mmCIF file of C-alpha atoms and ligand atoms in Angstrom:
data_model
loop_
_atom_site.group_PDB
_atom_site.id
_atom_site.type_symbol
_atom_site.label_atom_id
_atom_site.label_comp_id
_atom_site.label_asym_id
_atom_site.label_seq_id
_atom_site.Cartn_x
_atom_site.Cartn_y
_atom_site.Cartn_z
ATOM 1 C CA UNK A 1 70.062 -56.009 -150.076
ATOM 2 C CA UNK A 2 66.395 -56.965 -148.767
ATOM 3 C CA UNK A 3 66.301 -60.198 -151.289
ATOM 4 C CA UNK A 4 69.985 -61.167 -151.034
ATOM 5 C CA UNK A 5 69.620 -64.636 -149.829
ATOM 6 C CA UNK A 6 72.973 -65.650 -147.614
ATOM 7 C CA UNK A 7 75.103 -67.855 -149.180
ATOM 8 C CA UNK A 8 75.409 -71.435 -147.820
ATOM 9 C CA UNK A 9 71.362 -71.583 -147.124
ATOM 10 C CA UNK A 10 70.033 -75.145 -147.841
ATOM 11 C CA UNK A 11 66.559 -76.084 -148.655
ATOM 12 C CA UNK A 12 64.296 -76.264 -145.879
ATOM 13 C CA UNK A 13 63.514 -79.584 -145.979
ATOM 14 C CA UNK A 14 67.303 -80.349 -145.059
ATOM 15 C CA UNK A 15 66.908 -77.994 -142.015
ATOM 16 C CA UNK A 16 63.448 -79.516 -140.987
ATOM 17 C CA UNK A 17 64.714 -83.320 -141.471
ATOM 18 C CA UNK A 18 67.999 -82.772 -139.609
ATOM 19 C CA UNK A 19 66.134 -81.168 -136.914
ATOM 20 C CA UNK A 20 63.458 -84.211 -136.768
ATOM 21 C CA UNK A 21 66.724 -86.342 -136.769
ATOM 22 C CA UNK A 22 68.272 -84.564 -133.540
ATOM 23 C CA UNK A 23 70.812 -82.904 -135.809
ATOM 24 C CA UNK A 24 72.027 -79.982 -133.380
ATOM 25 C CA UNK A 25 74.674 -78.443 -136.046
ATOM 26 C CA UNK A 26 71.173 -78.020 -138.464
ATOM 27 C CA UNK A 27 69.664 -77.000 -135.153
ATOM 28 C CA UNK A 28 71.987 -74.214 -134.806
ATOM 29 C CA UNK A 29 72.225 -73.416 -138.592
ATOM 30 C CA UNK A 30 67.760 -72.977 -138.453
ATOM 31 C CA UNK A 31 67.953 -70.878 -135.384
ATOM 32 C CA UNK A 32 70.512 -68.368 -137.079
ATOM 33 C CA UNK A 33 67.601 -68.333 -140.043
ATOM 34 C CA UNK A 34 64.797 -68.194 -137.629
ATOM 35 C CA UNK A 35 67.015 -64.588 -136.015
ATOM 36 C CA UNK A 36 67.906 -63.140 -139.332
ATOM 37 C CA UNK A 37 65.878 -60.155 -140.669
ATOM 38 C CA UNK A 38 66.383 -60.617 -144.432
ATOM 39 C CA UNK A 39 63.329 -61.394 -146.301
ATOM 40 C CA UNK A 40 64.588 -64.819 -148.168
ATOM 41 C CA UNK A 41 65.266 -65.740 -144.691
ATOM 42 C CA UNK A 42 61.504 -64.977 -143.292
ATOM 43 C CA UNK A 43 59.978 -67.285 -145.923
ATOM 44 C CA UNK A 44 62.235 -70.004 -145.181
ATOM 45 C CA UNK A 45 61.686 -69.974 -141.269
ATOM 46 C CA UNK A 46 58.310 -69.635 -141.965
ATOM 47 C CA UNK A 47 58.341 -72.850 -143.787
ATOM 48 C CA UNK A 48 61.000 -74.659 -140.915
ATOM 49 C CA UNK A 49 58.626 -74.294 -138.188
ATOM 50 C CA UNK A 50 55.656 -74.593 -140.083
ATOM 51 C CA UNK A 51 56.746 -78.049 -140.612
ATOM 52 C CA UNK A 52 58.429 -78.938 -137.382
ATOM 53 C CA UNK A 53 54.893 -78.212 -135.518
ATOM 54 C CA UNK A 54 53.436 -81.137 -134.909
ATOM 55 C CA UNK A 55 56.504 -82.480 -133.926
ATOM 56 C CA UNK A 56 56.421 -79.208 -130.955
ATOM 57 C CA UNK A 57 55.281 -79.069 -127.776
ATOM 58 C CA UNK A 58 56.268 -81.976 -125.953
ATOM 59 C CA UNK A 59 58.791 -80.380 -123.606
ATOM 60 C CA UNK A 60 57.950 -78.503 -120.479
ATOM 61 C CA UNK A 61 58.856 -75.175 -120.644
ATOM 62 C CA UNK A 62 59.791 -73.345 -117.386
ATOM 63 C CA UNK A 63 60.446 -69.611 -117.102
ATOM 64 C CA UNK A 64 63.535 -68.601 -114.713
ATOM 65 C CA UNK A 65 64.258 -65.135 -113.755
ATOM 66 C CA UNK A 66 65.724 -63.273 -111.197
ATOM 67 C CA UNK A 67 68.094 -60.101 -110.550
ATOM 68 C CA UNK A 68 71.380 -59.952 -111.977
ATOM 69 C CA UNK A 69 73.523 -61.151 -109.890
ATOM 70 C CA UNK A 70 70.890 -63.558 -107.802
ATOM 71 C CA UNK A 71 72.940 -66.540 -109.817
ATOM 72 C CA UNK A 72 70.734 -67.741 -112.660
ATOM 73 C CA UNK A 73 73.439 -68.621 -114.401
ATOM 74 C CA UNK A 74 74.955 -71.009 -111.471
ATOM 75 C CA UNK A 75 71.689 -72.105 -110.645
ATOM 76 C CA UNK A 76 70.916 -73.490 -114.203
ATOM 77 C CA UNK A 77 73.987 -74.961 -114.580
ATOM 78 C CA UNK A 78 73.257 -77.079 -111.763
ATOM 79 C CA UNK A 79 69.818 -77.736 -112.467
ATOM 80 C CA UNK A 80 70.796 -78.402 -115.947
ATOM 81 C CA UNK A 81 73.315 -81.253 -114.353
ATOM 82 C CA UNK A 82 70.706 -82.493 -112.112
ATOM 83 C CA UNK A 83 67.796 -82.987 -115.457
ATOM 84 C CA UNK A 84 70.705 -84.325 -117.478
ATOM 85 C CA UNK A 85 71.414 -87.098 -114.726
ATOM 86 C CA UNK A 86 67.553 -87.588 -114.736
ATOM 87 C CA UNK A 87 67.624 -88.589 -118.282
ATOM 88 C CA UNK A 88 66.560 -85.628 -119.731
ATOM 89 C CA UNK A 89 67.696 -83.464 -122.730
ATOM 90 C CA UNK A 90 67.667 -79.449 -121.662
ATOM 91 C CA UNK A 91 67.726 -76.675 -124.061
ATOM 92 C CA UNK A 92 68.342 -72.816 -122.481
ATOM 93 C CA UNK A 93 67.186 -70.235 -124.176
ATOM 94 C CA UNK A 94 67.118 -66.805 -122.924
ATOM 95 C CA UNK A 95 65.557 -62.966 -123.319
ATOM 96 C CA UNK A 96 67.269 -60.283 -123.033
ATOM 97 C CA UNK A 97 65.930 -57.315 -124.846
ATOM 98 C CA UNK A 98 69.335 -55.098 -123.739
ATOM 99 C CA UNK A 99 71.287 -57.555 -125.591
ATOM 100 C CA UNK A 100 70.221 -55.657 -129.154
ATOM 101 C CA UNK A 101 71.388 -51.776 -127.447
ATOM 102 C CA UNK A 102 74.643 -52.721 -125.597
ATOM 103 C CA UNK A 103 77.261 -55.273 -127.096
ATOM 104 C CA UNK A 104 77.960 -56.015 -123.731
ATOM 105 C CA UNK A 105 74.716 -57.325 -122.552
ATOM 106 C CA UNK A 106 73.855 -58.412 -119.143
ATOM 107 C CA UNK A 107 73.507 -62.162 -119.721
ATOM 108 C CA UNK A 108 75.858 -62.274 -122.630
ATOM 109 C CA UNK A 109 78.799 -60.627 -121.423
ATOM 110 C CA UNK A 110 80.125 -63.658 -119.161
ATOM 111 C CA UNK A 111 81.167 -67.012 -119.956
ATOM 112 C CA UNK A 112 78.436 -68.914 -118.525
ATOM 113 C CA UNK A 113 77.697 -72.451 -118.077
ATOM 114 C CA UNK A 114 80.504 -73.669 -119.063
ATOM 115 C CA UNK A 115 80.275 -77.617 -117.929
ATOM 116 C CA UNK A 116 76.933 -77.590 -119.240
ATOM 117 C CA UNK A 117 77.589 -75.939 -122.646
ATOM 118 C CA UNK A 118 80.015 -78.727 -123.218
ATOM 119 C CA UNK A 119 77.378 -81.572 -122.344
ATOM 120 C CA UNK A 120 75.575 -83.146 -125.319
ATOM 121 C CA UNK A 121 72.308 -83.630 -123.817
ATOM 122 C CA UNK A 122 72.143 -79.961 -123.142
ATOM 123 C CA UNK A 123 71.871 -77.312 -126.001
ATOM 124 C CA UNK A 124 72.448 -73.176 -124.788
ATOM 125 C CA UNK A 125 71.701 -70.342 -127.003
ATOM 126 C CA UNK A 126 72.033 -66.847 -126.170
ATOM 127 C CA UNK A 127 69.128 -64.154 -126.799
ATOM 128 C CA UNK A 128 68.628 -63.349 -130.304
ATOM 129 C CA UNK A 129 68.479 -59.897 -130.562
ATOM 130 C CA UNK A 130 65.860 -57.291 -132.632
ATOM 131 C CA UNK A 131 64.769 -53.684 -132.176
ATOM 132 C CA UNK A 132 61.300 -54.464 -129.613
ATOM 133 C CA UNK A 133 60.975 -57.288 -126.931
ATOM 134 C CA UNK A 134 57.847 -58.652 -129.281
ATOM 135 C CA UNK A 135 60.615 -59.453 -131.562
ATOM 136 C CA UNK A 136 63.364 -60.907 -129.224
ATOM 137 C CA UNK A 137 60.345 -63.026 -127.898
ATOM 138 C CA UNK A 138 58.873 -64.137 -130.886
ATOM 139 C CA UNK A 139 62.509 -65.649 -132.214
ATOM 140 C CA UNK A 140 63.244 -66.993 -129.223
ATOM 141 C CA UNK A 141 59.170 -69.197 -128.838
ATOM 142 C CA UNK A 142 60.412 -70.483 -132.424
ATOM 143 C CA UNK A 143 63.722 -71.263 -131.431
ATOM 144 C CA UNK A 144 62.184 -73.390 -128.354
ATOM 145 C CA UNK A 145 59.723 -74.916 -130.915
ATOM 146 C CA UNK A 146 62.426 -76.241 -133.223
ATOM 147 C CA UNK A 147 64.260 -77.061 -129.967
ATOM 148 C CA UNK A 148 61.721 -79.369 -129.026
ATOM 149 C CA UNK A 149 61.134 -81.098 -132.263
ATOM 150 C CA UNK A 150 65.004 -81.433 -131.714
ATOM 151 C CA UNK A 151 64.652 -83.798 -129.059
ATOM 152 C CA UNK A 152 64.709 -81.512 -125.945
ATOM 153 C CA UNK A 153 62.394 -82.037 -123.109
ATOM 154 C CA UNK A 154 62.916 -79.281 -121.145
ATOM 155 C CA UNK A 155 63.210 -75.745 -122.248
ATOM 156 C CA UNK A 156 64.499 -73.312 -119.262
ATOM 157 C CA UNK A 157 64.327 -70.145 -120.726
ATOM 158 C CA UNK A 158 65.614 -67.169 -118.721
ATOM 159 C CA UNK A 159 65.801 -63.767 -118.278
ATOM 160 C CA UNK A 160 66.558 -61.024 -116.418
ATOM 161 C CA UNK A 161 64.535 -59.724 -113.482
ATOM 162 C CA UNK A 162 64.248 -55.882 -114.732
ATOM 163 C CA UNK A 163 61.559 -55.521 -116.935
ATOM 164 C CA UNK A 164 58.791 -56.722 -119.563
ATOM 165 C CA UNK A 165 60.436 -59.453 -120.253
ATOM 166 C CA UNK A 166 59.532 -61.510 -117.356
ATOM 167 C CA UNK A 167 55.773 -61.252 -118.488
ATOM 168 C CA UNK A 168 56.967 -62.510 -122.377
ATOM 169 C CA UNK A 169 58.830 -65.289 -120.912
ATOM 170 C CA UNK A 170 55.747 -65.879 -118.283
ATOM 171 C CA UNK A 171 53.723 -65.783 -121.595
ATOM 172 C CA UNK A 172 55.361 -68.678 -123.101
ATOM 173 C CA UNK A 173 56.222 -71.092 -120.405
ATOM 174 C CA UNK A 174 54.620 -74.095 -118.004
ATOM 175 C CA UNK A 175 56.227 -73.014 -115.033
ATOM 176 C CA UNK A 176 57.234 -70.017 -114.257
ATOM 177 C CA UNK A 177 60.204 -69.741 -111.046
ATOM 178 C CA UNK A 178 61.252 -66.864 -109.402
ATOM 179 C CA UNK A 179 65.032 -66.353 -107.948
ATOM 180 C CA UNK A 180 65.084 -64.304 -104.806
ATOM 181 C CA UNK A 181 68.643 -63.528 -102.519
ATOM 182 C CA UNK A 182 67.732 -63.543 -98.042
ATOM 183 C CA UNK A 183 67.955 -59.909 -96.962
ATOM 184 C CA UNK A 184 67.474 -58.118 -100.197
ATOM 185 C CA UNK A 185 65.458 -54.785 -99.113
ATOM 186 C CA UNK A 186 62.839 -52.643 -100.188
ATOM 187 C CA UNK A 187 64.538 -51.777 -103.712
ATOM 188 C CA UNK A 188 63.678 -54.982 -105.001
ATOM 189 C CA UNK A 189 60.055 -54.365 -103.944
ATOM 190 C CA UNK A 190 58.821 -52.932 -106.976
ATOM 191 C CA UNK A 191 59.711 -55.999 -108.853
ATOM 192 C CA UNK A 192 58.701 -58.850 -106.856
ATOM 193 C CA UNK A 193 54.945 -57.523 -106.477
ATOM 194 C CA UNK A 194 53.942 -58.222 -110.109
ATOM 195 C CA UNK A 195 56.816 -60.982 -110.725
ATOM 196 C CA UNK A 196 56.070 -62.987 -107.802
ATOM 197 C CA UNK A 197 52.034 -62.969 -108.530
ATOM 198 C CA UNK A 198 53.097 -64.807 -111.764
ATOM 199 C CA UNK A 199 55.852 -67.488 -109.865
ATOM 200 C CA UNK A 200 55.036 -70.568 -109.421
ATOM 201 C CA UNK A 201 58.089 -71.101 -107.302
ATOM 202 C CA UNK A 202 60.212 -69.045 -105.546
ATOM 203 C CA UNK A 203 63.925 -69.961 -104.842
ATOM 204 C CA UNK A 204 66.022 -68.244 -101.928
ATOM 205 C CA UNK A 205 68.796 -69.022 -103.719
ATOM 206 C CA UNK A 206 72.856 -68.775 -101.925
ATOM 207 C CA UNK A 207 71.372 -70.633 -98.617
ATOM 208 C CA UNK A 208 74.509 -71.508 -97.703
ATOM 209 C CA UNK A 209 77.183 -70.827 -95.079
ATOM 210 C CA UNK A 210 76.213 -67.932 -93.189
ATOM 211 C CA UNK A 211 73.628 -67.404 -95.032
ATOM 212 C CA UNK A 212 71.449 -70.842 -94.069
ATOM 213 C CA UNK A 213 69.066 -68.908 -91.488
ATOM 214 C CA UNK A 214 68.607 -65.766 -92.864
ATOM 215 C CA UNK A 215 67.192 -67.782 -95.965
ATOM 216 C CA UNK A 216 65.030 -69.717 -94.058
ATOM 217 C CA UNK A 217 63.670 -66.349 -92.601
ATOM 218 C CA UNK A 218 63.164 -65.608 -96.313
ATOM 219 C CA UNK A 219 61.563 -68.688 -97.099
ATOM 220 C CA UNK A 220 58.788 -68.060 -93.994
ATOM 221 C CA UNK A 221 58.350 -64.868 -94.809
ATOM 222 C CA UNK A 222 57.999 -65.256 -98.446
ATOM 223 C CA UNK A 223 55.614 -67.918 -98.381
ATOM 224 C CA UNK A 224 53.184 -66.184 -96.168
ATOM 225 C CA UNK A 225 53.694 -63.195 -98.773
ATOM 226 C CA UNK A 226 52.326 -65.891 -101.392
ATOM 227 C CA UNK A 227 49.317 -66.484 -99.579
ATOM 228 C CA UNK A 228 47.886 -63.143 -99.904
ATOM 229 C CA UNK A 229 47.867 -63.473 -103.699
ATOM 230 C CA UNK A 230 44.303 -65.166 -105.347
ATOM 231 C CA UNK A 231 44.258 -69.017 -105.666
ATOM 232 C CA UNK A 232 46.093 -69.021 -109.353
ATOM 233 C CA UNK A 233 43.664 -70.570 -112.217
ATOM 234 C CA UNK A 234 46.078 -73.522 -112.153
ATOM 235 C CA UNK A 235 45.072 -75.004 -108.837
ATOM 236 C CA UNK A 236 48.672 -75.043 -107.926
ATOM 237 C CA UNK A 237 49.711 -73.270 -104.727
ATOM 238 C CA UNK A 238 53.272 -71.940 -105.584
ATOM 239 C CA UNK A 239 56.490 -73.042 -102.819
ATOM 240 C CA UNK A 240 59.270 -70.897 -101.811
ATOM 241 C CA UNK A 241 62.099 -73.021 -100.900
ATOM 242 C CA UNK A 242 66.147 -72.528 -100.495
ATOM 243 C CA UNK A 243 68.497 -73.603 -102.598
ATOM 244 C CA UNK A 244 72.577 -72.977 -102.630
ATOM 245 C CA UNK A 245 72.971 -73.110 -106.656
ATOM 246 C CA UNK A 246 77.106 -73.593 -105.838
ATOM 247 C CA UNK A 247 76.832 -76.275 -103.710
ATOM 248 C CA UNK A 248 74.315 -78.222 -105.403
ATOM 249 C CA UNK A 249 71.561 -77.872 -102.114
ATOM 250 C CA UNK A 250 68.202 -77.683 -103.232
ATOM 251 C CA UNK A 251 68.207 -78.267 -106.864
ATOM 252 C CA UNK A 252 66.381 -81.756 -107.032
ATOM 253 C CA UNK A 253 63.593 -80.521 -104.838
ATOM 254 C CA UNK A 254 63.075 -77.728 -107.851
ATOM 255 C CA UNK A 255 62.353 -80.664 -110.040
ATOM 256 C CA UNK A 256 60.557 -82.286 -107.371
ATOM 257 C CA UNK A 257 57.747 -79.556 -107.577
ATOM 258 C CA UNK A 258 57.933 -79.543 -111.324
ATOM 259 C CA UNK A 259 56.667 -82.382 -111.753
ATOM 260 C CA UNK A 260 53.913 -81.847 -108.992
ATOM 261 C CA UNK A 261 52.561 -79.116 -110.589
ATOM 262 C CA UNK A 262 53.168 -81.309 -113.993
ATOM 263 C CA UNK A 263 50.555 -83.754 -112.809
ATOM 264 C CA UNK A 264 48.797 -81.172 -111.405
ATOM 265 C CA UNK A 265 47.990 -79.154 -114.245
ATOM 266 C CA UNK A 266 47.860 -82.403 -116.711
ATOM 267 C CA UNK A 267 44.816 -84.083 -114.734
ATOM 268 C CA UNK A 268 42.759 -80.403 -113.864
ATOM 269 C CA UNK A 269 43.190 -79.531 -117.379
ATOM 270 C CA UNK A 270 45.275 -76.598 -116.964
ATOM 271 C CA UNK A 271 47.906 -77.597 -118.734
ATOM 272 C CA UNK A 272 46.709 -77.974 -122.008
ATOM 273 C CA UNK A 273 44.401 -74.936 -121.397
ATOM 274 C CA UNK A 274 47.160 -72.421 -120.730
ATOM 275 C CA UNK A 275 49.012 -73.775 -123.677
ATOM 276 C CA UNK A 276 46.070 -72.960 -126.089
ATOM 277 C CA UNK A 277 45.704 -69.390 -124.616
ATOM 278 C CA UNK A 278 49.359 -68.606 -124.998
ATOM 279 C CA UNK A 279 48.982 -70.156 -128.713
ATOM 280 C CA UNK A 280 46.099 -67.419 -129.217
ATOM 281 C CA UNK A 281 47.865 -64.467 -128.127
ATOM 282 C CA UNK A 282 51.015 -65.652 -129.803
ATOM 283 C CA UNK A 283 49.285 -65.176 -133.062
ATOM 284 C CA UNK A 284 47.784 -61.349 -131.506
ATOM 285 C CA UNK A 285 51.017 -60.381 -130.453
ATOM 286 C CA UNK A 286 52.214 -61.227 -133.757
ATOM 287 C CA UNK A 287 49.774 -58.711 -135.600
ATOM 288 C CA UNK A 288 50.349 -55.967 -133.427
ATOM 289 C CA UNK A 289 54.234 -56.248 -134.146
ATOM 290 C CA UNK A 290 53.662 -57.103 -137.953
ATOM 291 C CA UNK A 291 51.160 -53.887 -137.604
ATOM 292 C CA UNK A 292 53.327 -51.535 -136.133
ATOM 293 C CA UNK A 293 56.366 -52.748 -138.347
ATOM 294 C CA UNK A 294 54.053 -52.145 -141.714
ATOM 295 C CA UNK A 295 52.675 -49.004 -140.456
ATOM 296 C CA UNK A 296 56.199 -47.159 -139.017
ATOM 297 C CA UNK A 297 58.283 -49.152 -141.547
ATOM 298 C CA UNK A 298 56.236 -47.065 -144.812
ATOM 299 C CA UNK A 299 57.791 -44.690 -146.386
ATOM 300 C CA UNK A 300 54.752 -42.389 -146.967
ATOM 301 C CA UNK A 301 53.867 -43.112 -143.213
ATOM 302 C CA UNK A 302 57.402 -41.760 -142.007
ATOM 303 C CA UNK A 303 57.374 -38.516 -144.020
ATOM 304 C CA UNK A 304 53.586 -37.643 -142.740
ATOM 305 C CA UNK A 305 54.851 -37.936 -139.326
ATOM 306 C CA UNK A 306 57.857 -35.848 -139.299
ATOM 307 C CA UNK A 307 55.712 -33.028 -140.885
ATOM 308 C CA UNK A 308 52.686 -33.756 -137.973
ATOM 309 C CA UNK A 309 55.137 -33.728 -135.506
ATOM 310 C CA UNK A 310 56.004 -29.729 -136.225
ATOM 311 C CA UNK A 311 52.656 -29.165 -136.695
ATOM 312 C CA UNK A 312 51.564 -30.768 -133.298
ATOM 313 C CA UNK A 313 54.361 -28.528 -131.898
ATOM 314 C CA UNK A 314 53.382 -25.366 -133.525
ATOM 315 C CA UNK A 315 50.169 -26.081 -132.243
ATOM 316 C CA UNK A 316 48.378 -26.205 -135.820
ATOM 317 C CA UNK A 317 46.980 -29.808 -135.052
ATOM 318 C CA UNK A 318 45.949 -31.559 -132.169
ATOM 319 C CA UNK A 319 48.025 -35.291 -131.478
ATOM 320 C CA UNK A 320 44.466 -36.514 -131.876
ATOM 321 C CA UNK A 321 43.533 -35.233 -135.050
ATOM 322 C CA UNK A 322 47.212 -36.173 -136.173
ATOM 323 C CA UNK A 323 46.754 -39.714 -135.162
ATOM 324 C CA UNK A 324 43.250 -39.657 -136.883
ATOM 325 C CA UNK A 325 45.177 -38.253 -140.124
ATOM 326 C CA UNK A 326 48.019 -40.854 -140.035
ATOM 327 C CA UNK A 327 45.636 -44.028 -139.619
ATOM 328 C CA UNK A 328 43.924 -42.774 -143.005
ATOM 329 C CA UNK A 329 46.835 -42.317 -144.911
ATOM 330 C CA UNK A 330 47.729 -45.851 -143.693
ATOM 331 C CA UNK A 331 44.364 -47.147 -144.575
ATOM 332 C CA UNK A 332 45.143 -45.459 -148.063
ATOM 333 C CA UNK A 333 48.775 -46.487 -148.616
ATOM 334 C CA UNK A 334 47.940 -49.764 -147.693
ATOM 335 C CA UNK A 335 45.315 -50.313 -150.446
ATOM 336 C CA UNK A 336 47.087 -48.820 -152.919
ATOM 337 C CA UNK A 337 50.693 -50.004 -152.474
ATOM 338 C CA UNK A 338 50.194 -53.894 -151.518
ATOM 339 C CA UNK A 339 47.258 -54.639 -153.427
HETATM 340 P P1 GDP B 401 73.237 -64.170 -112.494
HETATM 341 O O1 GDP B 401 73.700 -62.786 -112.819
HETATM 342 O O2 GDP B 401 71.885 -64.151 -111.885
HETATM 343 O O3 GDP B 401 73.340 -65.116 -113.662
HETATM 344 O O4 GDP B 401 74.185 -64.717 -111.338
HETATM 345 P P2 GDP B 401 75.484 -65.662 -111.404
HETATM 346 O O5 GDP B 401 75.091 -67.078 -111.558
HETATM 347 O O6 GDP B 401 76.450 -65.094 -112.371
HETATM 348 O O7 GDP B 401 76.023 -65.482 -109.912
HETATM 349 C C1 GDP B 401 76.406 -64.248 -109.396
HETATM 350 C C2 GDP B 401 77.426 -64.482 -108.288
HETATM 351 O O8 GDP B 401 76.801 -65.175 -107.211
HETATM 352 C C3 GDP B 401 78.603 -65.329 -108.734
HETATM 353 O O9 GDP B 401 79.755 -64.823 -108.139
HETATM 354 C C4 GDP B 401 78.272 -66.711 -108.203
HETATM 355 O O10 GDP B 401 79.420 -67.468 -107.926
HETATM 356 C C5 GDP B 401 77.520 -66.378 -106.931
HETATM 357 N N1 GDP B 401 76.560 -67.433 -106.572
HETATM 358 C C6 GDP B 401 75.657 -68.014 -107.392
HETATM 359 N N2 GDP B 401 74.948 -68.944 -106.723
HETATM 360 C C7 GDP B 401 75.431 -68.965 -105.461
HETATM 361 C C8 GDP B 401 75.107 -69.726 -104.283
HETATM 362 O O11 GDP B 401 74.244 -70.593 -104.267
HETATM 363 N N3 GDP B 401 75.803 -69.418 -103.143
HETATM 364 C C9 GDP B 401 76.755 -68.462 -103.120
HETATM 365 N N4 GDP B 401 77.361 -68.252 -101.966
HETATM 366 N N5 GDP B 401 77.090 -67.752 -104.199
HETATM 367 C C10 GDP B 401 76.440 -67.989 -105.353
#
C-alpha cells in the first residue's frame, strides 16, 4: 500500500511546466499530490515545489479570520470581486484543522463563493486535511507556493477564529486581518486578546442597516483597544474600519490599507525580513512534525509506550524516567533501523 503510486500520476516536470504556464487543471492535479500521504506521492511534491521556488513568492499573502458566522465567506467573495476588477489574480486557500475529524467541517460544509469560484482570475481550494494542524499548514504554505508560481498575486488564506490556527496562518502571511461583528460581548474576549495583537486590520464587518452606528461604536472603541498593544516590529499601526461584506461598503478601503502597509513594509525592510523568519521556522516546524511522526510512527516506539504507560500507572516508573527510557530506545532504533 505505502509504495502504490496512484494511477494517472505524470512526471513532475509536466506538473511543474503546466504550473509555470498558468495551467490551473495541472494546478489542481499538483495540489491533490502535494495533500496525499502516500510515499511515491511525497517524493514527487518534493520535487514540484522544489522546482517551482524561485518562481514563489511574488504574491502578497494576507491572513483572514474571524468567528464563524462573522461572514468570511461573504466578505471574500466581495473582496475577491473588488482585486479581480483591480487586475489582480486571487487564490483562497484556507485552514481548517476540524475539517480532518468531522466530514462536515465548519468552512466546508456550505457552498461558498459561488460567483467567485466560477471567475477565472480567481482559484478556491478548500483545507486539505491531515491528523495535526503542522500538517494541514504545511500542505496548505505549498499549495500557496505553487499557487503563486501559478500566476496568482494574492493569496487570502482563511480560517476560522477558534484556535491555533490563526497563529499558523499569522505564521505564513503579509498581512494578517481580523473580522469582528458590533456588539459581540465578553465571550469573544478570550479570542480577540491574542488574535487582535497579531491583526494588522480589524474589520467591523455587517455595518449596515441598523447596524451602521453601533459599528462605528465598535470601530472607536476598537481602535483605542489597538493602541494599548506595543508599536508592532513592522512600523505599521494597524486600522479598524467597517465594512458591510453584502453590500459591497468598505471593501476597497481593505485594499486601500494593503497596499499602505505594502509600501510600508517594502521601504523599512520589514517585508522581506518577516518573510525570511517565517522561511526559518517553516523549515523548524517541519522537523518537529517529521520528529514526532518518526518517533510515534515506530513500531518499537509504540509497543514501549503501551507497556510504560501501565507501568507509570502502577506506579513502577516515574513519566520522567519513562520519557528518559523512550528517547533512548529512539536514539537506538533510529541507528539501527535507518542506517
Ligand atoms: P462565515 O461563517 O464567517 O464564513 O460567515 P458567512 O459569510 O457565511 O456569513 C454568515 C451570515 O452573515 C450569512 O447569513 C451572511 O449572509 C451574513 N452576512 C455576511 N456579511 C454580512 C454583512 O455585511 N451584512 C449583513 N447584514 N449580513 C452579512
Amino acid at each position: 500500500m505505502k509504495n502504490y503510486k496512484p494511477k494517472g500520476r505524470l512526471a513532475a516536470k509536466q506538473y511543474i511546466d503546466g504550473i509555470l504556464k498558468g495551467d490551473r487543471v495541472l494546478l489542481s492535479r499538483a495540489i491533490t499530490i502535494i495533500e496525499s500521504n502516500l510515499d511515491s506521492d511525497k517524493v514527487l511534491a518534493k520535487e514540484i515545489v522544489q522546482s517551482i521556488l524561485p518562481y514563489s513568492g511574488k504574491s502578497i499573502r494576507i491572513g483572514i479570520t474571524g468567528v464563524p458566522g462573522v461572514g468570511k465567506s461573504t466578505f471574500i467573495e466581495a473582496f475577491g470581486k473588488y482585486l479581480i476588477t483591480q487586475g489582480k489574480k486571487v487564490a483562497i486557500l484556507s485552514i481548517d484543522p476540524s475539517s480532518q475529524r468531522s466530514k462536515g467541517s465548519i468552512l466546508g460544509d456550505k457552498t461558498r463563493m459561488e460567483d467567485l469560484a466560477n471567475m477565472q482570475e480567481a482559484y478556491i481550494r478548500p483545507s486539505a486535511s491531515g491528523d495535526t494542524l503542522g500538517g494541514v499548514a504545511n500542505k496548505t504554505g505549498e499549495t500557496m507556493l505553487l499557487c503563486e508560481a501559478n500566476g496568482y498575486d494574492v493569496v487570502l488564506i482563511e480560517t476560522v477564529g477558534v484556535g491555533q490556527s490563526e497563529t499558523a496562518v499569522h505564521g505564513m502571511t503579509d498581512f494578517f486581518l481580523l473580522l469582528m461583528l458590533s456588539g459581540a460581548g465578553d465571550e469573544l474576549q478570550g479570542i480577540k486578546k491574542g488574535i487582535m495583537e497579531m491583526a494588522d486590520m480589524v474589520v467591523i464587518n455587517k455595518a449596515d442597516g441598523n447596524n451602521v452606528r453601533m459599528s462605528e461604536m465598535a470601530r472607536l472603541q476598537y481602535q483605542n483597544a489597538l493602541h494599548i498593544f506595543p508599536q508592532s516590529e513592522s512600523g505599521w499601526s494597524p486600522v479598524v474600519s467597517t465594512a458591510s461584506a453584502i453590500k459591497n461598503i468598505g471593501i476597497s478601503n481593505v485594499w486601500d490599507e494593503i497596499e499602505k502597509f505594502q509600501k510600508l513594509v517594502d521601504e523599512n525592510g520589514y517585508f522581506l525580513k518577516n518573510r525570511n523568519h517565517q522561511q526559518i521556522d517553516w523549515m523548524y516546524n517541519n522537523i518537529n512534525e517529521e520528529l514526532k511522526r518518526l518517533f510515534y510512527g515506530s513500531k518499537n516506539i509504540k509497543s514501549h509506550l503501551k507497556a510504560l504507560e501501565k507501568e507509570i500507572i502502577a506506579s513502577e516508573i516515574s513519566p520522567v524516567k519513562a520519557a528518559e527510557i523512550m528517547i533512548q530506545e529512539f536514539k537506538k532504533s533510529f541507528t539501527t533501523e535507518s542506517h
